[in-house]
PDB file of C-alpha atoms in Angstrom:
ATOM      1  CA  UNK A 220      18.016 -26.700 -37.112  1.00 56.00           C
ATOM      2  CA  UNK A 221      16.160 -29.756 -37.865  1.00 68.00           C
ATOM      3  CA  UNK A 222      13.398 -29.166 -40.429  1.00 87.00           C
ATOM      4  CA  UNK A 223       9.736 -29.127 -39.426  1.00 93.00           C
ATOM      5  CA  UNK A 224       6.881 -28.471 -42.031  1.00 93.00           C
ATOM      6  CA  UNK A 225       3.889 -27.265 -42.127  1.00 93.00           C
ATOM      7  CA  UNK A 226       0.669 -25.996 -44.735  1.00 85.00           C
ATOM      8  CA  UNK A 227       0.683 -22.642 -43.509  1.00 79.00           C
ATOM      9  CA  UNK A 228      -3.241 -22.371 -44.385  1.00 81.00           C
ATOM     10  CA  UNK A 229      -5.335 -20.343 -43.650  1.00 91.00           C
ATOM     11  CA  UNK A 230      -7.490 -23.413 -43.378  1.00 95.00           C
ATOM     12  CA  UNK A 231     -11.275 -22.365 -42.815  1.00 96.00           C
ATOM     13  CA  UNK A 232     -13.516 -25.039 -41.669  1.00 97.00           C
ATOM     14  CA  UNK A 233     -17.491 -24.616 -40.803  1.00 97.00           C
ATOM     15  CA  UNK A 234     -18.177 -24.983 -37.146  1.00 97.00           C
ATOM     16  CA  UNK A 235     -18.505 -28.534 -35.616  1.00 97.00           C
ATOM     17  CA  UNK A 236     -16.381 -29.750 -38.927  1.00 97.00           C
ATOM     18  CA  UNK A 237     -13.410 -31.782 -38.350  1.00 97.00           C
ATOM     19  CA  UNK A 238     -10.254 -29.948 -38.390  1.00 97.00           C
ATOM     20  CA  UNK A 239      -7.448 -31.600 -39.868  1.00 96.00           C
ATOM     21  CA  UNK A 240      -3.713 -30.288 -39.442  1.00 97.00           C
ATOM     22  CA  UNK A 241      -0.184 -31.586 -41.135  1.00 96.00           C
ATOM     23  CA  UNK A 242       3.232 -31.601 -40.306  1.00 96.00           C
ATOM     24  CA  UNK A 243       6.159 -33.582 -41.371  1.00 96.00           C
ATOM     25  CA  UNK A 244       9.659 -33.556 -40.208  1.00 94.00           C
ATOM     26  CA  UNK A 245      12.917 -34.159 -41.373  1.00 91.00           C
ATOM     27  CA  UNK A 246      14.820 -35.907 -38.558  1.00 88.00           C
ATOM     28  CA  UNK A 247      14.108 -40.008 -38.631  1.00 87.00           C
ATOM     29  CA  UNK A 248      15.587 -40.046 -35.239  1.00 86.00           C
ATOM     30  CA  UNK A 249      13.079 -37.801 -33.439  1.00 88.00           C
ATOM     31  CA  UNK A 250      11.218 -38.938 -30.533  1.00 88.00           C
ATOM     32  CA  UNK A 251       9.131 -36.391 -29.554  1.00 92.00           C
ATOM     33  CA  UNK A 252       6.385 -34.671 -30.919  1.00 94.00           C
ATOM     34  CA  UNK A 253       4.004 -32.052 -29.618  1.00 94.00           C
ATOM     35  CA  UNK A 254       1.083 -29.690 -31.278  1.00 96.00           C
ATOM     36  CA  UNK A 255       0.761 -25.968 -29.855  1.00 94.00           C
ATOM     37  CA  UNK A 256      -1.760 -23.326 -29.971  1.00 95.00           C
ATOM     38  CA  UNK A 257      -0.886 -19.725 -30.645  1.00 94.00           C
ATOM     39  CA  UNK A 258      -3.137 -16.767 -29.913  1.00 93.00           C
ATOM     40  CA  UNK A 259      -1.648 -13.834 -32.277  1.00 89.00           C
ATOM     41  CA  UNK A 260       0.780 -11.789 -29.743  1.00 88.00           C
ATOM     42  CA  UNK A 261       0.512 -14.272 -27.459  1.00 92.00           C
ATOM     43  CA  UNK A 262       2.668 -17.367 -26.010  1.00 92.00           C
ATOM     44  CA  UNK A 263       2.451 -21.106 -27.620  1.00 92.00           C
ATOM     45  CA  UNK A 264       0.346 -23.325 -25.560  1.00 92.00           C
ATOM     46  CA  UNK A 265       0.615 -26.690 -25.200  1.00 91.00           C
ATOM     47  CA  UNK A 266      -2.288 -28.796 -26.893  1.00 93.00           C
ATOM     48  CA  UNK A 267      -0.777 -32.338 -27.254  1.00 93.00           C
ATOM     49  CA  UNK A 268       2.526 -34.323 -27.395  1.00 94.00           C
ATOM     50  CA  UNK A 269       2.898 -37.815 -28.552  1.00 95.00           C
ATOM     51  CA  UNK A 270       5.678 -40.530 -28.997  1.00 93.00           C
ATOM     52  CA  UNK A 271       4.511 -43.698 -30.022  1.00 93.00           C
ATOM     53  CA  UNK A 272       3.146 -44.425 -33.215  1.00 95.00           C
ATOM     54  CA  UNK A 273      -0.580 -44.322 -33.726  1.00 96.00           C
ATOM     55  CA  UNK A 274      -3.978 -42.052 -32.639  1.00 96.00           C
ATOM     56  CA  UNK A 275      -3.909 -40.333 -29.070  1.00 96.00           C
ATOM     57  CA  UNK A 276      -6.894 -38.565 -28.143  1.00 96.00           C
ATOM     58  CA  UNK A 277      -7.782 -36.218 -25.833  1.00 95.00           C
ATOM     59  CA  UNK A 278     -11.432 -34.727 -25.882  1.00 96.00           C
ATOM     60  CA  UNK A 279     -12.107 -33.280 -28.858  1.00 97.00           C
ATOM     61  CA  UNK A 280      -8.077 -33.325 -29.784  1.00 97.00           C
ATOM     62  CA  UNK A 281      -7.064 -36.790 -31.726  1.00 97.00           C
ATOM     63  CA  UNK A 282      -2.865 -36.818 -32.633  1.00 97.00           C
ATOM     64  CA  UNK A 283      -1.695 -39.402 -34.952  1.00 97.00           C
ATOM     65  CA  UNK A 284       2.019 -40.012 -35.543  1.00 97.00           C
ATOM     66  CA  UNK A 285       3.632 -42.504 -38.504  1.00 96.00           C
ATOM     67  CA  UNK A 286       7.273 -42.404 -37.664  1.00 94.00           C
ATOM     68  CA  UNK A 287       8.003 -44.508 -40.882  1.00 94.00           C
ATOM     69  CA  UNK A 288       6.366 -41.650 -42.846  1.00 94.00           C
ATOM     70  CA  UNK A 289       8.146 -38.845 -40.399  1.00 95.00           C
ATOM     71  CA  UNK A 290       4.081 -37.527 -40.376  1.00 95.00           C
ATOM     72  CA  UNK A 291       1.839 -35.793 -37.525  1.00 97.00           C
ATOM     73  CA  UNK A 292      -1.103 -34.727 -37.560  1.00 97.00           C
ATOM     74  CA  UNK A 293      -3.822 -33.167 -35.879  1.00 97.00           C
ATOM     75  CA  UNK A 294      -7.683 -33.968 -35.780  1.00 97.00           C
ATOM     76  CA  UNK A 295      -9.528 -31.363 -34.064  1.00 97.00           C
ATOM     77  CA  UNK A 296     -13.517 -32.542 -33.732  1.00 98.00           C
ATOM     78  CA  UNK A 297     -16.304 -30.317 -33.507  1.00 98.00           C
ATOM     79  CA  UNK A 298     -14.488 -27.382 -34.398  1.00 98.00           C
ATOM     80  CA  UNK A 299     -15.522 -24.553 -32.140  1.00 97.00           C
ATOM     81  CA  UNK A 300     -14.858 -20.422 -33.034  1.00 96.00           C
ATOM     82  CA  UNK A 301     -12.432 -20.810 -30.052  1.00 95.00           C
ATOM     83  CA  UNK A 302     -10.474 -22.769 -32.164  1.00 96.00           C
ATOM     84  CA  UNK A 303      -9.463 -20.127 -33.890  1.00 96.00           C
ATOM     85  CA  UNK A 304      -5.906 -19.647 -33.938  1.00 96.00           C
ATOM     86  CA  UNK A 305      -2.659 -20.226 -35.267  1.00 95.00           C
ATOM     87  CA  UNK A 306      -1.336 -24.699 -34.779  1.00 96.00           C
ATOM     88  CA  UNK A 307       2.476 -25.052 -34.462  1.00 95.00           C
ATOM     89  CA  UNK A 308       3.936 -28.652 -34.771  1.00 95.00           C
ATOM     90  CA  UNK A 309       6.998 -28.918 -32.808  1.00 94.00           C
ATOM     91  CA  UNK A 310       9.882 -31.812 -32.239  1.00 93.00           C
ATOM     92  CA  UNK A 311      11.878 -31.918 -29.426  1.00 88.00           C
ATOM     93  CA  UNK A 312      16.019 -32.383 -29.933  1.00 81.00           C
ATOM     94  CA  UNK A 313      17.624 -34.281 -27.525  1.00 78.00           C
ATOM     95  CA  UNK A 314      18.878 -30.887 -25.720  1.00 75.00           C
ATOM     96  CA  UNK A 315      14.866 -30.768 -25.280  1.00 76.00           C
ATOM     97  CA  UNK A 316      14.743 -27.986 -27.022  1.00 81.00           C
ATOM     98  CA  UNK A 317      11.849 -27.084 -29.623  1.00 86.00           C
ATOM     99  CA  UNK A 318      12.175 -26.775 -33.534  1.00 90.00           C
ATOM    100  CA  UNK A 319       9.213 -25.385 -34.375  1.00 92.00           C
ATOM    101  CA  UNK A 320       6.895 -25.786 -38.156  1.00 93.00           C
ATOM    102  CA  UNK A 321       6.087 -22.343 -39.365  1.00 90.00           C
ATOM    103  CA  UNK A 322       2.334 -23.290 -38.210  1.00 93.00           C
ATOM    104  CA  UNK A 323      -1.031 -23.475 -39.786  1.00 94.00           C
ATOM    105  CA  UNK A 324      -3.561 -21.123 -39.438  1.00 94.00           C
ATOM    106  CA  UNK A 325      -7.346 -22.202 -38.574  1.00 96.00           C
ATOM    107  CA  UNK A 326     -10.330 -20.332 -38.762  1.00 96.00           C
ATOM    108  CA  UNK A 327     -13.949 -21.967 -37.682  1.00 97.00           C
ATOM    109  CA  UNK A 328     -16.765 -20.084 -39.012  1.00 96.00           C
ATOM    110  CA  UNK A 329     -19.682 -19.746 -36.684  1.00 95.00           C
TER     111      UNK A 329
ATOM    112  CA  UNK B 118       1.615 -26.077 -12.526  1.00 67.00           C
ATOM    113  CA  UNK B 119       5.250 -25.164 -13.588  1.00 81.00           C
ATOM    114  CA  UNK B 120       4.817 -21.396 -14.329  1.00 89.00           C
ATOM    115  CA  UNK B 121       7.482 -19.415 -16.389  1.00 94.00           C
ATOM    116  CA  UNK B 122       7.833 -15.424 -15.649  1.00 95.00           C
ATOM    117  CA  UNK B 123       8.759 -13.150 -18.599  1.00 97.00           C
ATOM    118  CA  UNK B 124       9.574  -9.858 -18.115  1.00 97.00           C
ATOM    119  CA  UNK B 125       8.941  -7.095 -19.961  1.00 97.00           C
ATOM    120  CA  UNK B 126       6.093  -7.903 -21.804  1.00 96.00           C
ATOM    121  CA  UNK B 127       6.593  -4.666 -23.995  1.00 97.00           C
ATOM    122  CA  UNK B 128       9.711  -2.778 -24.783  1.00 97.00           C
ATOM    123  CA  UNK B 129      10.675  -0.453 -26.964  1.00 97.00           C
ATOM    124  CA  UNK B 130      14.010   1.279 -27.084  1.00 96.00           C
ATOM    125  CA  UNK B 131      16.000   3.562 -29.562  1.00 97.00           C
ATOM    126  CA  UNK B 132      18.413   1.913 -31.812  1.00 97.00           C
ATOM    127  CA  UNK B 133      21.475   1.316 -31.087  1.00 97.00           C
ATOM    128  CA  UNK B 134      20.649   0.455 -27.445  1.00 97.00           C
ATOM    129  CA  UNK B 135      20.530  -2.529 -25.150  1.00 97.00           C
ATOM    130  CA  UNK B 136      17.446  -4.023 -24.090  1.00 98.00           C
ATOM    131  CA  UNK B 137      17.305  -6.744 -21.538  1.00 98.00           C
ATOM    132  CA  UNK B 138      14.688  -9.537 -21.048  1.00 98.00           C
ATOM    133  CA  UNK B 139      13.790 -11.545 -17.847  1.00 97.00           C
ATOM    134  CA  UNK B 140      12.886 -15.215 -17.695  1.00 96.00           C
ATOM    135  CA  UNK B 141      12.149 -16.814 -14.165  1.00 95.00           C
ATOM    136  CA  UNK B 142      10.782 -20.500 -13.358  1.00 92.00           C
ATOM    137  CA  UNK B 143       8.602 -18.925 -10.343  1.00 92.00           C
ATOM    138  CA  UNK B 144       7.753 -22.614  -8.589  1.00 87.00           C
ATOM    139  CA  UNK B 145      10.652 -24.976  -9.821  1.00 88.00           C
ATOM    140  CA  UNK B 146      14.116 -24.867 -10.976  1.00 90.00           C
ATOM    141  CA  UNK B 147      15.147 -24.962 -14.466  1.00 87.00           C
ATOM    142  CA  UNK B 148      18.644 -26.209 -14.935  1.00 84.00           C
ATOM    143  CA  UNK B 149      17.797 -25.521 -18.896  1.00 87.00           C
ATOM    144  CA  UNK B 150      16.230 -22.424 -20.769  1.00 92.00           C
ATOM    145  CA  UNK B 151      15.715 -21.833 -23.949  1.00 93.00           C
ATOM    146  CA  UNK B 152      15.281 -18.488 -26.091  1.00 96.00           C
ATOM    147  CA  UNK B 153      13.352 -18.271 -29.060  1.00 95.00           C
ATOM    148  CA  UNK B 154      12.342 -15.380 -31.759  1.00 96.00           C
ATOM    149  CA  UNK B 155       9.451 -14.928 -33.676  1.00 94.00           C
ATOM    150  CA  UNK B 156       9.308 -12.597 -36.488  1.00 92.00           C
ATOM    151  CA  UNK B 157       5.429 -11.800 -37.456  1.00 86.00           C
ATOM    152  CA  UNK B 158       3.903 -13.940 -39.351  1.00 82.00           C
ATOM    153  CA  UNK B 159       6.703 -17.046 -38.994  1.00 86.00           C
ATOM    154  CA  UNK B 160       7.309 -19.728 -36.252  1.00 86.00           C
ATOM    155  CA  UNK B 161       9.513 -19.800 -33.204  1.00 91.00           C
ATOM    156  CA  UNK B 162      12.937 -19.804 -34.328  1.00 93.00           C
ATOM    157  CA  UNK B 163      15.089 -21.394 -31.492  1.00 93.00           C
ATOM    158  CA  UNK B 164      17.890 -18.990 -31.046  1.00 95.00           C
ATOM    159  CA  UNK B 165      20.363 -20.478 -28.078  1.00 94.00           C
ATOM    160  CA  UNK B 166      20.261 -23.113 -25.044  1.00 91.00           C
ATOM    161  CA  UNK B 167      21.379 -21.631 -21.665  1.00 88.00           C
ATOM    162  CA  UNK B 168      22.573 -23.881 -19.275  1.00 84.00           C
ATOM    163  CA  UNK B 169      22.289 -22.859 -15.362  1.00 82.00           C
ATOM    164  CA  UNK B 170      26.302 -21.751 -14.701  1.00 81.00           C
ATOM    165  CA  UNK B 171      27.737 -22.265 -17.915  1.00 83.00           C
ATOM    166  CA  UNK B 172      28.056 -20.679 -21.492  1.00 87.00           C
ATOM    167  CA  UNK B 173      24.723 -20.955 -23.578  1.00 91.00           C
ATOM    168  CA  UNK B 174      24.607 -22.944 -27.011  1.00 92.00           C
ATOM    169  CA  UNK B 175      23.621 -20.643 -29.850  1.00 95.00           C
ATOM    170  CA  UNK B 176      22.034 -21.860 -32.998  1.00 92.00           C
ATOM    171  CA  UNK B 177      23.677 -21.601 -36.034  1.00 92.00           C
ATOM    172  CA  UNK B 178      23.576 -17.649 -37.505  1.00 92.00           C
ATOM    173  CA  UNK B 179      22.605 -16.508 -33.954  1.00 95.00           C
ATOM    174  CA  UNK B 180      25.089 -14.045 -33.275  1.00 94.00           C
ATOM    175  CA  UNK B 181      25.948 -14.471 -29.739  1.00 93.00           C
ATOM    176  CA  UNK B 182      27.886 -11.117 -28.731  1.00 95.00           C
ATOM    177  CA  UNK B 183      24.949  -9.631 -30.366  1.00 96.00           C
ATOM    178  CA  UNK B 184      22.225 -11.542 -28.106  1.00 97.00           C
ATOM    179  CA  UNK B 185      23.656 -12.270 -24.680  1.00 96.00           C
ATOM    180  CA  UNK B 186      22.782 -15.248 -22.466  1.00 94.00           C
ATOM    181  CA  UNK B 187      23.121 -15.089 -18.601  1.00 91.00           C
ATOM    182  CA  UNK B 188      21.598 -18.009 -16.423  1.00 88.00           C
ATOM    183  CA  UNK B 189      23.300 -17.412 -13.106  1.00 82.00           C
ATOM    184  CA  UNK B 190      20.940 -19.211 -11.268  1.00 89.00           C
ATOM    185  CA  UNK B 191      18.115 -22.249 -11.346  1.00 89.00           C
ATOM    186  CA  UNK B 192      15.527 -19.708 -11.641  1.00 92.00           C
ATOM    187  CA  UNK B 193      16.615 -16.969 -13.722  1.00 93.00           C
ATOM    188  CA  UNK B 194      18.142 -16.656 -16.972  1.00 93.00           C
ATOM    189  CA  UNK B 195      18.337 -13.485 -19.037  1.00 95.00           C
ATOM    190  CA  UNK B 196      18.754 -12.256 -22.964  1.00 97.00           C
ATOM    191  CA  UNK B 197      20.359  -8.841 -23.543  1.00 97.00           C
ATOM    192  CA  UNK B 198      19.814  -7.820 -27.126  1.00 98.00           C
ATOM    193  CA  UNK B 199      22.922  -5.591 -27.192  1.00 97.00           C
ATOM    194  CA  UNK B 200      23.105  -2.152 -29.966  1.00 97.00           C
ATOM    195  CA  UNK B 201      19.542  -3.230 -30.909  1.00 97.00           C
ATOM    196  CA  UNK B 202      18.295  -1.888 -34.436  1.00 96.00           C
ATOM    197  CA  UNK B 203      14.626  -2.172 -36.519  1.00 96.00           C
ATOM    198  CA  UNK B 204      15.721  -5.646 -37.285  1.00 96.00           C
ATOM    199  CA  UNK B 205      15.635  -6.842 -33.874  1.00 96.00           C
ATOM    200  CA  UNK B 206      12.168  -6.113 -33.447  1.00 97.00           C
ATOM    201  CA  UNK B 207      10.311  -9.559 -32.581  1.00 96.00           C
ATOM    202  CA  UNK B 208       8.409 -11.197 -30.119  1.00 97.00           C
ATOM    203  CA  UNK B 209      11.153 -13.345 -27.840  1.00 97.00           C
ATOM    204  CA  UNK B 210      10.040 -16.057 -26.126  1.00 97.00           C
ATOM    205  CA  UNK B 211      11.509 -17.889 -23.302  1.00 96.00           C
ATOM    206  CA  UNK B 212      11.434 -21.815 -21.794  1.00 93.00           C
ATOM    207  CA  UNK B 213      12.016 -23.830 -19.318  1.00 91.00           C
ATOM    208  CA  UNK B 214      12.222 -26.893 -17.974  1.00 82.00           C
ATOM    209  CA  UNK B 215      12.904 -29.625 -14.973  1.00 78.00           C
ATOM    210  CA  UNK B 216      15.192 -31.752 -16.332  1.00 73.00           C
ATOM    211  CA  UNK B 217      15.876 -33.789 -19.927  1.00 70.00           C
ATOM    212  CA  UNK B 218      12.563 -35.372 -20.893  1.00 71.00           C
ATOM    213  CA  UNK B 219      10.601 -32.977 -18.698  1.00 76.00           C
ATOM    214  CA  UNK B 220       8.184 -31.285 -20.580  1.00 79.00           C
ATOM    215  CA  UNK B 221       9.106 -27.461 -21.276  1.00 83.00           C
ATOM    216  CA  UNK B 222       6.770 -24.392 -20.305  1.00 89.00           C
ATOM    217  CA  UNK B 223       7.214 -21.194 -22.013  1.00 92.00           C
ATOM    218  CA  UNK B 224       6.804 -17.866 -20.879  1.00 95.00           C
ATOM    219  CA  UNK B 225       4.421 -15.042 -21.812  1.00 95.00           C
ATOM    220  CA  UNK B 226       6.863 -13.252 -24.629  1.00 96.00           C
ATOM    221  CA  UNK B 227       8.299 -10.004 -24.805  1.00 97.00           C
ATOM    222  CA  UNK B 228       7.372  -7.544 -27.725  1.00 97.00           C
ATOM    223  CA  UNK B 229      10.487  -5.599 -28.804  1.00 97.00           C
ATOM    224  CA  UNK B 230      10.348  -2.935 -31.022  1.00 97.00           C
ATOM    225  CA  UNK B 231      13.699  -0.779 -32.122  1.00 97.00           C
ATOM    226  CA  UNK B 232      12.670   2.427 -33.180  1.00 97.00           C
TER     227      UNK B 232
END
């Protein structure tokens, strides 16, 4: 499986901080890139994908991808409580299947 | 929205039995699915490709006569966990998707615990 990785945290940031997320991967040749939110015992939801390099934002949500670096991140602004939760980077093969980071885990303190 | 069905969303069985898990694309057809595992506390572990009418793809160390793949149709593919022990237990996740490039939408998860 190709080789997607992640600080697994916890990261704790004060509510309304900036959030910041990492993942790197270890395929040059991927394409694809997405960031999901996991509720514990619950089903990965899609927060953003991106394929070009550079910043795409979306609300509050800001993904940044350096293709020469193999690097993704995640900005999340104002951090709310909702938040909360566990952040899985994910590249796509070319099957379009997932291979998932082992995901970082956010808390926002109120 | 594309919506993916997973059924159960809780099982437990007795070891050494089979359990079987549902996975339907309720509004579109989904020529690909994929199965994925998660143990607690580690990430989705892709575990085989099933491909509408033919054999599914299983990722390396998967053992496929132990996890069986049946898409027999666009909407509806299914993963028996055959002779299921304590090890088995995990959350198994399903997706699914249009096409290649299509973006993929996952269904709700299934809890299995071997007891």
């Amino acid at each position: 499986q190709k080789e997607v990785e992640q600080n697994s945290g916890p990261l704790s940031v004060p509510e309304g901080a900036i959030a910041s997320l990492n993942c790197t991967y270890s395929d040059r040749g991927s394409q694809s890139f997405f960031w999901y939110r996991q509720y514990s015992g619950k089903s990965p939801e899609l927060i953003m994908f991106i394929y070009s390099n550079g910043d795409k934002e979306d609300g509050r949500f800001t993904a940044q991808l350096n293709k020469a670096s193999q690097y993704v991140s995640l900005l999340i602004r104002d951090s709310q409580p909702s938040d909360s939760a566990t952040y899985l980077c994910a590249v796509r093969g070319t099957g379009n299947q997932f291979y998932f980071g082992t995901g970082t885990s956010l808390t926002v303190i109120p | 929205g594309a919506v993916v069905s997973q059924h159960p969303s809780r099982v437990i069985c007795k070891s050494g039995t089979s359990v079987k898990i549902e996975c339907r694309s309720l509004d579109f057809q989904a020529t690909t699915m994929f199965w994925y595992r998660q143990f607690p506390k580690q990430s989705l572990m892709l575990m085989a490709t099933s491909n509408e009418g033919s054999k599914a793809t299983y990722e390396q160390g998967v053992e496929k006569d132990k996890f069986l793949i049946n898409h027999a149709s666009l909407t509806l593919s299914t993963l028996t966990v055959t002779s299921a022990h304590p090890e088995d237990s995990s959350f198994y996740i399903c997706s699914a998707s249009i096409g290649p490039g299509a973006l993929s939408t996952f269904g709700s998860g299934t809890r299995l615990t071997v007891v």
